[in-house]
mmCIF file of C-alpha atoms in Angstrom:
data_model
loop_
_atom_site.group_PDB
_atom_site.id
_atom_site.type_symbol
_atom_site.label_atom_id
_atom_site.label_comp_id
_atom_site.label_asym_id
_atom_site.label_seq_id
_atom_site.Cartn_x
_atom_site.Cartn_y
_atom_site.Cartn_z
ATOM 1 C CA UNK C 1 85.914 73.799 -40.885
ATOM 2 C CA UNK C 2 87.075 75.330 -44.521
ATOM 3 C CA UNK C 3 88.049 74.594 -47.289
ATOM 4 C CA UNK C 4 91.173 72.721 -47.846
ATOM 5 C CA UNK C 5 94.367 74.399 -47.153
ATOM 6 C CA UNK C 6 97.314 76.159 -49.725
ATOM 7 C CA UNK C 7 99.363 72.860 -48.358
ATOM 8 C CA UNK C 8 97.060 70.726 -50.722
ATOM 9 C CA UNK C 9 98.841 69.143 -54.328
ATOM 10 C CA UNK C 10 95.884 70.881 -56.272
ATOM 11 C CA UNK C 11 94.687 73.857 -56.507
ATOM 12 C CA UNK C 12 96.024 77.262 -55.461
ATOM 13 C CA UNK C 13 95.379 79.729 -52.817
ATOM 14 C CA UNK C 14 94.594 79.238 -49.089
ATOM 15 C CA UNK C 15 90.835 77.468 -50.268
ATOM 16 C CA UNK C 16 89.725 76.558 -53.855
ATOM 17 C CA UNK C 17 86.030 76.620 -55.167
ATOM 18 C CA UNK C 18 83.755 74.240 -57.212
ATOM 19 C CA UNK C 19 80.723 76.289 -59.134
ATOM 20 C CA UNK C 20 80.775 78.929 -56.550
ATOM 21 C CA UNK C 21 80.776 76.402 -53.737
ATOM 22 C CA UNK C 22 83.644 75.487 -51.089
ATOM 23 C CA UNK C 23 84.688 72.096 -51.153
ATOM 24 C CA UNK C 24 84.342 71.382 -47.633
ATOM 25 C CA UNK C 25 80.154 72.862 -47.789
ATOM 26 C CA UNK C 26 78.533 69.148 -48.821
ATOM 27 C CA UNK C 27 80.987 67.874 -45.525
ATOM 28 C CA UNK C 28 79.456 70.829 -43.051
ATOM 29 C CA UNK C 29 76.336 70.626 -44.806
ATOM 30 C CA UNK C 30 75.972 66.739 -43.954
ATOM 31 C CA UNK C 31 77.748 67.203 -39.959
ATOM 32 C CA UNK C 32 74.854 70.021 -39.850
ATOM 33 C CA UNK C 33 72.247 67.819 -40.983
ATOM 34 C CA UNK C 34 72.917 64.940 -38.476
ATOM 35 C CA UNK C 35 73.221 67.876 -35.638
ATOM 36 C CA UNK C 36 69.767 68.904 -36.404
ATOM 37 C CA UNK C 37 68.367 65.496 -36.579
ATOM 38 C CA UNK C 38 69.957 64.925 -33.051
ATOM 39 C CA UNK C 39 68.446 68.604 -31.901
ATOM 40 C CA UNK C 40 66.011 69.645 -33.954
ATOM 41 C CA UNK C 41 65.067 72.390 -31.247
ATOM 42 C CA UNK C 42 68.069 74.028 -31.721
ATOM 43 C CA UNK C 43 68.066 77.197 -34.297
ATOM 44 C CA UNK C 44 70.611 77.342 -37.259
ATOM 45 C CA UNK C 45 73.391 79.349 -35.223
ATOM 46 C CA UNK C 46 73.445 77.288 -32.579
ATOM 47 C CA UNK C 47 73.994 74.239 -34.747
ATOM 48 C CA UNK C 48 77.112 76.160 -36.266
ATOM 49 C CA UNK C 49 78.381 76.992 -32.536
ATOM 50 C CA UNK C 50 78.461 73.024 -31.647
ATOM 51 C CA UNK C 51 79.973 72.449 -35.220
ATOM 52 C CA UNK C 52 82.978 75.218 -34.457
ATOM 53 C CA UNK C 53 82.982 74.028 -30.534
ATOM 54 C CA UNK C 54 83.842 70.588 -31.070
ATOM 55 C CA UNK C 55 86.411 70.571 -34.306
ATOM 56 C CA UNK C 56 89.531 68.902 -33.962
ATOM 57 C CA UNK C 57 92.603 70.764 -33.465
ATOM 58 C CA UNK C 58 94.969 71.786 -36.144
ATOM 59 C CA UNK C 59 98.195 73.252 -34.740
ATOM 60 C CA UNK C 60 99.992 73.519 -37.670
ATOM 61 C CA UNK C 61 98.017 75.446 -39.180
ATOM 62 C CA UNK C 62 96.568 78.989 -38.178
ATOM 63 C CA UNK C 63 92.938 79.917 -37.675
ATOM 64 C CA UNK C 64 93.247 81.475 -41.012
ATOM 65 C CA UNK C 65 94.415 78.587 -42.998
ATOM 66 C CA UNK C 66 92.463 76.069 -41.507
ATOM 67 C CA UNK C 67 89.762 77.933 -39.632
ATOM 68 C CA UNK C 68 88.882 76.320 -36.152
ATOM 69 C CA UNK C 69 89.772 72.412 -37.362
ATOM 70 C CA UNK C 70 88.914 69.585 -38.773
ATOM 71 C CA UNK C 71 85.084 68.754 -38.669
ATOM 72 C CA UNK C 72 83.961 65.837 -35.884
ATOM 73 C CA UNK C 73 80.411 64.652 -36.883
ATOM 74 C CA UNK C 74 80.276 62.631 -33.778
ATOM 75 C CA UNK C 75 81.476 64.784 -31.410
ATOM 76 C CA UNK C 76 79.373 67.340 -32.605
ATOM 77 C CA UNK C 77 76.192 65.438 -32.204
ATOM 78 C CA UNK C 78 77.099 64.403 -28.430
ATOM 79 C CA UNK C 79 78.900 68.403 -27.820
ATOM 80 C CA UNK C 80 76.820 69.779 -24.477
ATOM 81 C CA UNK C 81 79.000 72.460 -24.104
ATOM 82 C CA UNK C 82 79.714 74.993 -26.715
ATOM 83 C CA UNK C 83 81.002 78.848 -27.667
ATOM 84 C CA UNK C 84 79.886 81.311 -29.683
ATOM 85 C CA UNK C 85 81.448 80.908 -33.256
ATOM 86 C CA UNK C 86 82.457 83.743 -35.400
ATOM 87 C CA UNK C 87 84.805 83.989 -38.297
ATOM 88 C CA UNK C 88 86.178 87.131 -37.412
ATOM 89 C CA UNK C 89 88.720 86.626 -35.499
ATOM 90 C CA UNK C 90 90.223 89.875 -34.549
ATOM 91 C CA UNK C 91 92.045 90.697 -38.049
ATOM 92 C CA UNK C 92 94.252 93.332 -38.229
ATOM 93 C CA UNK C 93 95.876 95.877 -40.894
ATOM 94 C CA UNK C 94 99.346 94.439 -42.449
ATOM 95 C CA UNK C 95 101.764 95.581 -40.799
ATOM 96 C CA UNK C 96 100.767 95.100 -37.131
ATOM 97 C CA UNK C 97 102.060 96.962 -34.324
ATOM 98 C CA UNK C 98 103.763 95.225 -32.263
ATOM 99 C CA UNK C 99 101.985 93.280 -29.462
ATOM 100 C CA UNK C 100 98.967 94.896 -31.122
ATOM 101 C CA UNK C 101 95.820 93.068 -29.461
ATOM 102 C CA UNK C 102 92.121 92.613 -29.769
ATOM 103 C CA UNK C 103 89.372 91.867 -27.750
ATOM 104 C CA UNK C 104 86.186 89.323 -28.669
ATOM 105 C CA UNK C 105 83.496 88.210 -26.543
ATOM 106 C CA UNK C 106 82.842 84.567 -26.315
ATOM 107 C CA UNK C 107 79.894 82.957 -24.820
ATOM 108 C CA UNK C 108 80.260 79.537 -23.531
ATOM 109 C CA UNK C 109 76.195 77.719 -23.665
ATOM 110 C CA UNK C 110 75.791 74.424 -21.585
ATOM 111 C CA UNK C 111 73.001 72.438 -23.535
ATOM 112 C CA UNK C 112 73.297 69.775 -21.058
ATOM 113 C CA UNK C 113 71.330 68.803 -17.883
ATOM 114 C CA UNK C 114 74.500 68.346 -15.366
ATOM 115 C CA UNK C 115 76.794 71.207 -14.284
ATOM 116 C CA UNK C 116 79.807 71.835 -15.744
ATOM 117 C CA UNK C 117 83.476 73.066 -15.328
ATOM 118 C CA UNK C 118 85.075 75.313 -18.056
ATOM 119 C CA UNK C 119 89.168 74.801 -17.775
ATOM 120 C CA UNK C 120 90.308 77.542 -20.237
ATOM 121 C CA UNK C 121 93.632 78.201 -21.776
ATOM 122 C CA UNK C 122 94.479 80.633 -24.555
ATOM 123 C CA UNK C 123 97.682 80.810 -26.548
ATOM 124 C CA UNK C 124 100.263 83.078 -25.282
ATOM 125 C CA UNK C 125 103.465 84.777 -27.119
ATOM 126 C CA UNK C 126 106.984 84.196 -25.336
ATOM 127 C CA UNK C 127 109.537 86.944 -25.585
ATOM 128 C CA UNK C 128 112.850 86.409 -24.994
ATOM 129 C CA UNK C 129 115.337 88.543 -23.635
ATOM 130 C CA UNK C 130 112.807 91.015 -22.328
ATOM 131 C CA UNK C 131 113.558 93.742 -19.703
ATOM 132 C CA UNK C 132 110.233 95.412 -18.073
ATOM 133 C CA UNK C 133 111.144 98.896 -18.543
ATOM 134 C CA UNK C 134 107.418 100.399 -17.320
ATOM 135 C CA UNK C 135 103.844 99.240 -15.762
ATOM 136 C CA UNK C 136 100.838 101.221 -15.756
ATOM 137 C CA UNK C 137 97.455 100.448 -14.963
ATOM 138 C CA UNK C 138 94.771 100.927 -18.020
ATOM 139 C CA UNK C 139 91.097 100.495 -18.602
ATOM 140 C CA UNK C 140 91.280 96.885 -19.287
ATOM 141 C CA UNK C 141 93.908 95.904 -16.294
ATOM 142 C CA UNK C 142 97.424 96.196 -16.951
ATOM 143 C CA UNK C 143 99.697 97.612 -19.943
ATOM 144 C CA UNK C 144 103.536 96.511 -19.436
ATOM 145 C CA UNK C 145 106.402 98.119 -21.673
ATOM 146 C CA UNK C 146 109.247 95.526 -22.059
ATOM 147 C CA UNK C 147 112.760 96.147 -24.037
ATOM 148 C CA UNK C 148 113.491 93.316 -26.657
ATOM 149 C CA UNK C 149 116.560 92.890 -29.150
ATOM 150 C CA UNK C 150 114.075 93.964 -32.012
ATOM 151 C CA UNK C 151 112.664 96.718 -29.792
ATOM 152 C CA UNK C 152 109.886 97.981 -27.294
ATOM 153 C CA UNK C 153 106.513 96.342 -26.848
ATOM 154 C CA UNK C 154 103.762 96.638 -24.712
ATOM 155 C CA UNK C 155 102.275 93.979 -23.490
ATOM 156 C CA UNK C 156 98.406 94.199 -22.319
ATOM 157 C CA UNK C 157 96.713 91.712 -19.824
ATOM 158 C CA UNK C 158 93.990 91.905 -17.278
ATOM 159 C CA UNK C 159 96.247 90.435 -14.738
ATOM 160 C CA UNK C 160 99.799 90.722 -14.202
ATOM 161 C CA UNK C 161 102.015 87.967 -12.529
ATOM 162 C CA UNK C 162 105.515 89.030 -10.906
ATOM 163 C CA UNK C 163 107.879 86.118 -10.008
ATOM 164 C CA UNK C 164 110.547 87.239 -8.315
ATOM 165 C CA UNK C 165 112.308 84.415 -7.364
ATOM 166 C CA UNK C 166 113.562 82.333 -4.417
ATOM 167 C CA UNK C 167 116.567 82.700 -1.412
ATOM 168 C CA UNK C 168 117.213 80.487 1.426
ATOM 169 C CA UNK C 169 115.783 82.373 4.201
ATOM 170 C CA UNK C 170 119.089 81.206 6.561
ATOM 171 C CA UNK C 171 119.066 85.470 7.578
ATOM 172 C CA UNK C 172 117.595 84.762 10.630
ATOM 173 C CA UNK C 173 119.801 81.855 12.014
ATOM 174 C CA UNK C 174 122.468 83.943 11.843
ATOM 175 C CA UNK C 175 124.568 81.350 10.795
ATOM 176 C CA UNK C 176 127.792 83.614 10.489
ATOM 177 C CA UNK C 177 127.424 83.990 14.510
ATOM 178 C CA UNK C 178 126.993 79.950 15.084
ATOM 179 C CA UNK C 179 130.384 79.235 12.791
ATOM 180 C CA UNK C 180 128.632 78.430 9.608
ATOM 181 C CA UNK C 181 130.024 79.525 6.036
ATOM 182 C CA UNK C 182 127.434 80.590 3.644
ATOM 183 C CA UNK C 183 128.433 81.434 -0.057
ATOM 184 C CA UNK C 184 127.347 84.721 -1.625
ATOM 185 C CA UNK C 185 124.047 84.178 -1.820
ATOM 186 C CA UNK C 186 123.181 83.199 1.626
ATOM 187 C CA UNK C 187 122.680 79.276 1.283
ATOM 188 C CA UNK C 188 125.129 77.161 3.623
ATOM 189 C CA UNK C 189 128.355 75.710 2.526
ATOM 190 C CA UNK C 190 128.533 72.072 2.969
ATOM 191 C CA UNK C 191 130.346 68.995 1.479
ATOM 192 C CA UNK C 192 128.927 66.176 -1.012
ATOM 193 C CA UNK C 193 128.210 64.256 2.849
ATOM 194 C CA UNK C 194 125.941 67.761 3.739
ATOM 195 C CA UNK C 195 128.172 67.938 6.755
ATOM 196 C CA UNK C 196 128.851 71.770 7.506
ATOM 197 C CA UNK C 197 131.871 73.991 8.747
ATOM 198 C CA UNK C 198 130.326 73.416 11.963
ATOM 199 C CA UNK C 199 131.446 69.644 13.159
ATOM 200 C CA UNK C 200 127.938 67.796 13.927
ATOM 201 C CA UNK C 201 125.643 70.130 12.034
ATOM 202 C CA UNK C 202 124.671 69.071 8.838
ATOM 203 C CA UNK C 203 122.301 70.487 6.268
ATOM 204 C CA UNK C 204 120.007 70.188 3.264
ATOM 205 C CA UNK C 205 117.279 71.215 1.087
ATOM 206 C CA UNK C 206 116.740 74.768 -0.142
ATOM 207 C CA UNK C 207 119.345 76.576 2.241
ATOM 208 C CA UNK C 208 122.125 74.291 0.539
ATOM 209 C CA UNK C 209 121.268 73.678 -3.070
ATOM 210 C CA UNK C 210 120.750 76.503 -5.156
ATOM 211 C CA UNK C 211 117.908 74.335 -7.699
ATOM 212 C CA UNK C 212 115.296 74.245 -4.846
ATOM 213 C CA UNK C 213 114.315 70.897 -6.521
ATOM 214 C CA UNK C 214 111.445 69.193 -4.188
ATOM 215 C CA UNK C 215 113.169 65.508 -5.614
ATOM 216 C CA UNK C 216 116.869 66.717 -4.417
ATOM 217 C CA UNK C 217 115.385 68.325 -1.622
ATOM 218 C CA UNK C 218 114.019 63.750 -1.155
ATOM 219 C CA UNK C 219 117.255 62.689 -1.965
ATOM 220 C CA UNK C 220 119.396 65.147 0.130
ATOM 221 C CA UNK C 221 117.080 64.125 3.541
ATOM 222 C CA UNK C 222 117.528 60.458 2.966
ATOM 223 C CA UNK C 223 121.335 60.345 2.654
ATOM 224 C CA UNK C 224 121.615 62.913 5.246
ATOM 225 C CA UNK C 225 119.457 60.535 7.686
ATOM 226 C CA UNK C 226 121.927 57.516 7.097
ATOM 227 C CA UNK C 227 125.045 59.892 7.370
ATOM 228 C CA UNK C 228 123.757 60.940 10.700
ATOM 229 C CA UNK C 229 123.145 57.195 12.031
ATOM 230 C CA UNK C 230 126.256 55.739 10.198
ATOM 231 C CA UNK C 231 129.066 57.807 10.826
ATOM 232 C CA UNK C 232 130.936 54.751 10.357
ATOM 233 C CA UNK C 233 129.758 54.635 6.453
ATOM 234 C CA UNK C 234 128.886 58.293 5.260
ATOM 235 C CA UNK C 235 127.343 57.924 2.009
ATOM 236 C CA UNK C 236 127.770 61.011 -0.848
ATOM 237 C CA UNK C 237 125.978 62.922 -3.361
ATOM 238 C CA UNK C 238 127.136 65.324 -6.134
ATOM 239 C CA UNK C 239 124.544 66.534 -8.016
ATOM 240 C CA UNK C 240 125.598 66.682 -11.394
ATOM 241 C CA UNK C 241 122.911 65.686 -12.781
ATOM 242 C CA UNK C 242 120.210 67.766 -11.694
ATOM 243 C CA UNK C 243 116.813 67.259 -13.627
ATOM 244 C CA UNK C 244 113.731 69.542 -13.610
ATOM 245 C CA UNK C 245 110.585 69.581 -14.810
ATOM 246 C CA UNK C 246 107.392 72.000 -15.330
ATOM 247 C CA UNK C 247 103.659 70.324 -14.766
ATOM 248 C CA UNK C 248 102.365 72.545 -17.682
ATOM 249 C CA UNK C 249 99.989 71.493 -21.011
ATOM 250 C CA UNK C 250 102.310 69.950 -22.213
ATOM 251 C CA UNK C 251 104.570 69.453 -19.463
ATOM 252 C CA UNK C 252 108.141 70.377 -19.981
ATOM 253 C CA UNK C 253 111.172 68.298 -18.564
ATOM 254 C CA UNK C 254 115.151 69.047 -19.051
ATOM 255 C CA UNK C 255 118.626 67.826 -17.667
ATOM 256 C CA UNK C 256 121.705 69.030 -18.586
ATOM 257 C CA UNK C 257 123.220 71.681 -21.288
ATOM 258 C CA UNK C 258 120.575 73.300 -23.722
ATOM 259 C CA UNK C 259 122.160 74.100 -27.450
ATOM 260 C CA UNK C 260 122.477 77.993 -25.972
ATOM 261 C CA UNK C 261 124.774 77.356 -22.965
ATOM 262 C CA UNK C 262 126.752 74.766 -24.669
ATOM 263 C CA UNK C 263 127.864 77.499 -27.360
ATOM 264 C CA UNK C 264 128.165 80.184 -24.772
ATOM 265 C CA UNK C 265 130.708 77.427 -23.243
ATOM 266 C CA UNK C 266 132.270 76.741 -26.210
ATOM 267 C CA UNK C 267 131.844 73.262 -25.859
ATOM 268 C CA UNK C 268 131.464 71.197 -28.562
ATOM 269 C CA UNK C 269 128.392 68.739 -29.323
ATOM 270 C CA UNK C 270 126.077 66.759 -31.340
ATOM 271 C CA UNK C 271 122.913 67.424 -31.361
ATOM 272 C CA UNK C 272 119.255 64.978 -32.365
ATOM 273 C CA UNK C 273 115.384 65.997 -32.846
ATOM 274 C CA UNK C 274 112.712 63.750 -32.644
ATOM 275 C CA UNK C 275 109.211 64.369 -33.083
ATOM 276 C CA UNK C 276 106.465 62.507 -30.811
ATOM 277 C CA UNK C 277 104.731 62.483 -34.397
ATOM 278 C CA UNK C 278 107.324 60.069 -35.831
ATOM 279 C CA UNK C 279 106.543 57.454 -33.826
ATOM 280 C CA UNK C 280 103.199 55.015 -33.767
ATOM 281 C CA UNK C 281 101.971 56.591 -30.230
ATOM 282 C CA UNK C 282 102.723 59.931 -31.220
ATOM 283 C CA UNK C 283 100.692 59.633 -34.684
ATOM 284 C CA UNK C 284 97.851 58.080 -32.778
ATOM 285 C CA UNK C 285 97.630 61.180 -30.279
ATOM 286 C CA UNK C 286 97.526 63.439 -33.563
ATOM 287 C CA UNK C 287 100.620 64.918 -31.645
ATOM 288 C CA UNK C 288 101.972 67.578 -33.982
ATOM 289 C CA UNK C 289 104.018 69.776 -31.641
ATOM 290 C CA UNK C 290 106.130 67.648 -29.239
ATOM 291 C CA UNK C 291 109.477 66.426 -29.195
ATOM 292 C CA UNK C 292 112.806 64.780 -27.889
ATOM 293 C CA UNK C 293 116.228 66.597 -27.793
ATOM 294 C CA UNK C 294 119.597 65.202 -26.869
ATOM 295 C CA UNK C 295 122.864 66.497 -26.840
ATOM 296 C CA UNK C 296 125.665 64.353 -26.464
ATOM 297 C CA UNK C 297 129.661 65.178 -26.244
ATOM 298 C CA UNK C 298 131.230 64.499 -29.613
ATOM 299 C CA UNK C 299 134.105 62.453 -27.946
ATOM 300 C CA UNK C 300 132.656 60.163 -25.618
ATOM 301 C CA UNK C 301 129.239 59.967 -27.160
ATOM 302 C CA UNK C 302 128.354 60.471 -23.685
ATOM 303 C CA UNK C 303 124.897 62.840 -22.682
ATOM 304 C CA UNK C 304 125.366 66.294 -22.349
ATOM 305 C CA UNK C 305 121.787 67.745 -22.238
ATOM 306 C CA UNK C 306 118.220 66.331 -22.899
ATOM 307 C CA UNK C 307 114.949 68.399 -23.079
ATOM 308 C CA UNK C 308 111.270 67.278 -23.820
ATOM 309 C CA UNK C 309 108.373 69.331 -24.593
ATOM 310 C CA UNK C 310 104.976 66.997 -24.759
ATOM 311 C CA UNK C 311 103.097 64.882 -22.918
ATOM 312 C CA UNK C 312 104.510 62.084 -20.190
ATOM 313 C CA UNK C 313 108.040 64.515 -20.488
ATOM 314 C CA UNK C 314 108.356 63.790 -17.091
ATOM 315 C CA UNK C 315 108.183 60.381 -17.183
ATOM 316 C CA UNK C 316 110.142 60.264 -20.336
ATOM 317 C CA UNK C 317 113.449 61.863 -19.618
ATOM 318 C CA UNK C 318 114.099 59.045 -16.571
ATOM 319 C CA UNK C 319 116.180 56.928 -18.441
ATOM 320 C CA UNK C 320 118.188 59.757 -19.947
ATOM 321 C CA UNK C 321 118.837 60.797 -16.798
ATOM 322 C CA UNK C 322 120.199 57.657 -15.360
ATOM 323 C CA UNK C 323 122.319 57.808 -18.212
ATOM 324 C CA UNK C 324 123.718 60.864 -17.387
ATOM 325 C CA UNK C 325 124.545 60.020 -13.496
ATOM 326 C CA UNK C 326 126.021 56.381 -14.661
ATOM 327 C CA UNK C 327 128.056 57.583 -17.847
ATOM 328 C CA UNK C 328 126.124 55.331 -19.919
ATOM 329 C CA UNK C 329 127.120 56.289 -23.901
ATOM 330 C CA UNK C 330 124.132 57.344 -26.671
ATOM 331 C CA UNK C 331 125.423 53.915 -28.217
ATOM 332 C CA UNK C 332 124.671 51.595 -25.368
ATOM 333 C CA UNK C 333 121.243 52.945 -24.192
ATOM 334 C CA UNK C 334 120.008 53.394 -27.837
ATOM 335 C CA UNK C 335 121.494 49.787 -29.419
ATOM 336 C CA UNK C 336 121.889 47.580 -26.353
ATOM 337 C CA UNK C 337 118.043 48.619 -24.898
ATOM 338 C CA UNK C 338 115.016 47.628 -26.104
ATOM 339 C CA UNK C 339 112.058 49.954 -25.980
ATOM 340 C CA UNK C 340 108.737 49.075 -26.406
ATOM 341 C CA UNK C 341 106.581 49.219 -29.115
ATOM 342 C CA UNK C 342 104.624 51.306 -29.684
ATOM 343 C CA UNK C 343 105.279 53.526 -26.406
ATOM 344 C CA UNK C 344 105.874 57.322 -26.805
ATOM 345 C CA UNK C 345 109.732 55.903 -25.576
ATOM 346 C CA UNK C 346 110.044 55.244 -29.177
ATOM 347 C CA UNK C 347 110.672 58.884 -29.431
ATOM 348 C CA UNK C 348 113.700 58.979 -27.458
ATOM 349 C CA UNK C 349 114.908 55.497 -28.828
ATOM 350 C CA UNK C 350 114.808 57.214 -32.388
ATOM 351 C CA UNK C 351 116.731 60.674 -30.907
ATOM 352 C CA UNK C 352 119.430 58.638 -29.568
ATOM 353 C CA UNK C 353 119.700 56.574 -32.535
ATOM 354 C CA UNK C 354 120.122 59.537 -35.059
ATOM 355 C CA UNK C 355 123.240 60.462 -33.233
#
């Protein structure tokens, strides 16, 4: 709830002023007035805290730009649930330190009669390439010291989360005694049938493949089943395509080469970005962040890669995965398809048609 932003064609600086006054006051001013009409109990920084609380998002811009979003009169006047608002926001001298923090207290006020549920999330930095080099407990919980291309930072949290990874635990079937070949990193050798070295023992799952995919793991047990009660007509599967995806907000879903690996490889490719926001569903979700990727081999125009970061991902890569496994071309599942209007599909439609 400010002013408008430096992105606006007049004016200059981050907010402009008329006679001493933002632009935005008359809109707060008015929200505030129909917020005390509602609640005319509550006291003047309370009716700022439900004004703050229940803003619209504005991802792309920062707090300081834009402060907390774009004002919701309605929402406001039928907000239960709301935080303490403050316009400090933990402001730091230029330059900061790296992975220099700060820490606010928020109070979360339920003005409503029923119970309620808080599910909170806060934005969180990503660094790449990072080696943990130290861990040491502190004060507030945890200070870690990891090793990045542009240097050392430390990184302080109350609680700190260690994956370490998966291996087939096949160690205590002692397969090597029973006949059974395992590769170097202890998961059991078997053909595209899941038959093993060992004639009449088959396997699958996590001691075979090394994704540990819950859907290959489905896939694996029901071809295995009809191998095992139709010798006569063993049935395959290669897993090639192997497709993954991460239940997050937003959720996350990816088959094939990313732009990184397929340099690394040298291989050659063309690559298309398209924004959830450039289609009709996206624009109605106010979706400013997610997207469609695609790869696709130069040559062929066949799929090399696909990777979606946004809501329904999951649901969204399917038919660029079937793609993939049938060596369907960009060409024939973008022109020969029809996609429905206006479905967040659009979004892939319009990826594979900028190709």
């Amino acid at each position: 709830m400010a002013a408008r932003s430096k992105d606006s064609s007049v004016g200059s600086g981050y907010y402009t002023t008329m006679s001493g006054t933002s632009m935005a006051t008359p809109h707060v001013a008015g929200a505030a007035a129909l917020l005390a009409a509602a609640h005319p109990d509550w006291t003047g920084p309370q009716l700022k805290d439900a004004l703050v609380s229940s803003t619209k998002a504005t991802p792309s811009y920062t707090p300081y730009q834009a402060g907390s979003g774009r004002l919701d009169a309605l929402a406001a006047v039928h907000a239960s649930v709301f935080a303490t608002a403050s316009a400090y926001s933990g402001f730091h001298a230029w330059p900061t330190k790296p992975a220099e923090t700060d820490v606010q207290k928020v109070t979360y006020t339920n003005a409503g009669d029923a119970p309620v549920s808080l599910d909170l999330a806060l934005n969180a930095a990503v660094l790449l390439d990072a080696a943990v080099t130290s861990v040491e407990r502190d004060a507030d919980g945890v200070a870690v010291t990891v090793t990045c291309p542009d240097g050392d930072h430390v990184v302080r949290a109350a609680t700190l989360l260690v994956c370490v990874g998966r291996r087939p635990n096949t160690d205590p079937l002692d397969g090597a005694a029973g006949g059974l070949e395992l590769d170097e990193h202890g998961h059991i050798v078997t053909d595209s049938a899941y038959r093993t070295s060992v004639p009449g023992v088959w396997a699958l799952g996590d001691v075979v493949n090394h994704f540990q995919l819950k859907h290959m793991a489905n896939a694996e047990s029901r071809l295995v089943r009809h191998n095992v009660l139709h010798p006569q007509d063993v049935r395959t599967l290669t897993n090639k395509v192997a497709p993954r995806a991460v239940f997050t907000s937003p959720q996350i879903a990816s088959v094939g080469l990313t732009e990184q690996e397929a340099r690394r490889r040298k291989i050659e490719y063309l690559v298309s970005t398209r924004d959830y926001a450039e289609t009709a569903y996206g624009w109605a979700l106010e979706d400013t962040t997610s997207f469609v990727k695609v790869l696709a081999n130069p040559l062929d125009r066949t799929i090399l890669g696909a990777h979606i970061i946004g809501p329904q991902a999951a649901t969204l890569i399917q038919p660029l995965i079937q793609a993939m496994t049938l060596g369907l071309t960009v060409d024939r599942i973008a022109r020969d398809v029809l996609y429905i209007h206006p479905a967040l599909t659009e979004a892939v439609e319009q990826a594979l048609l900028a190709l």
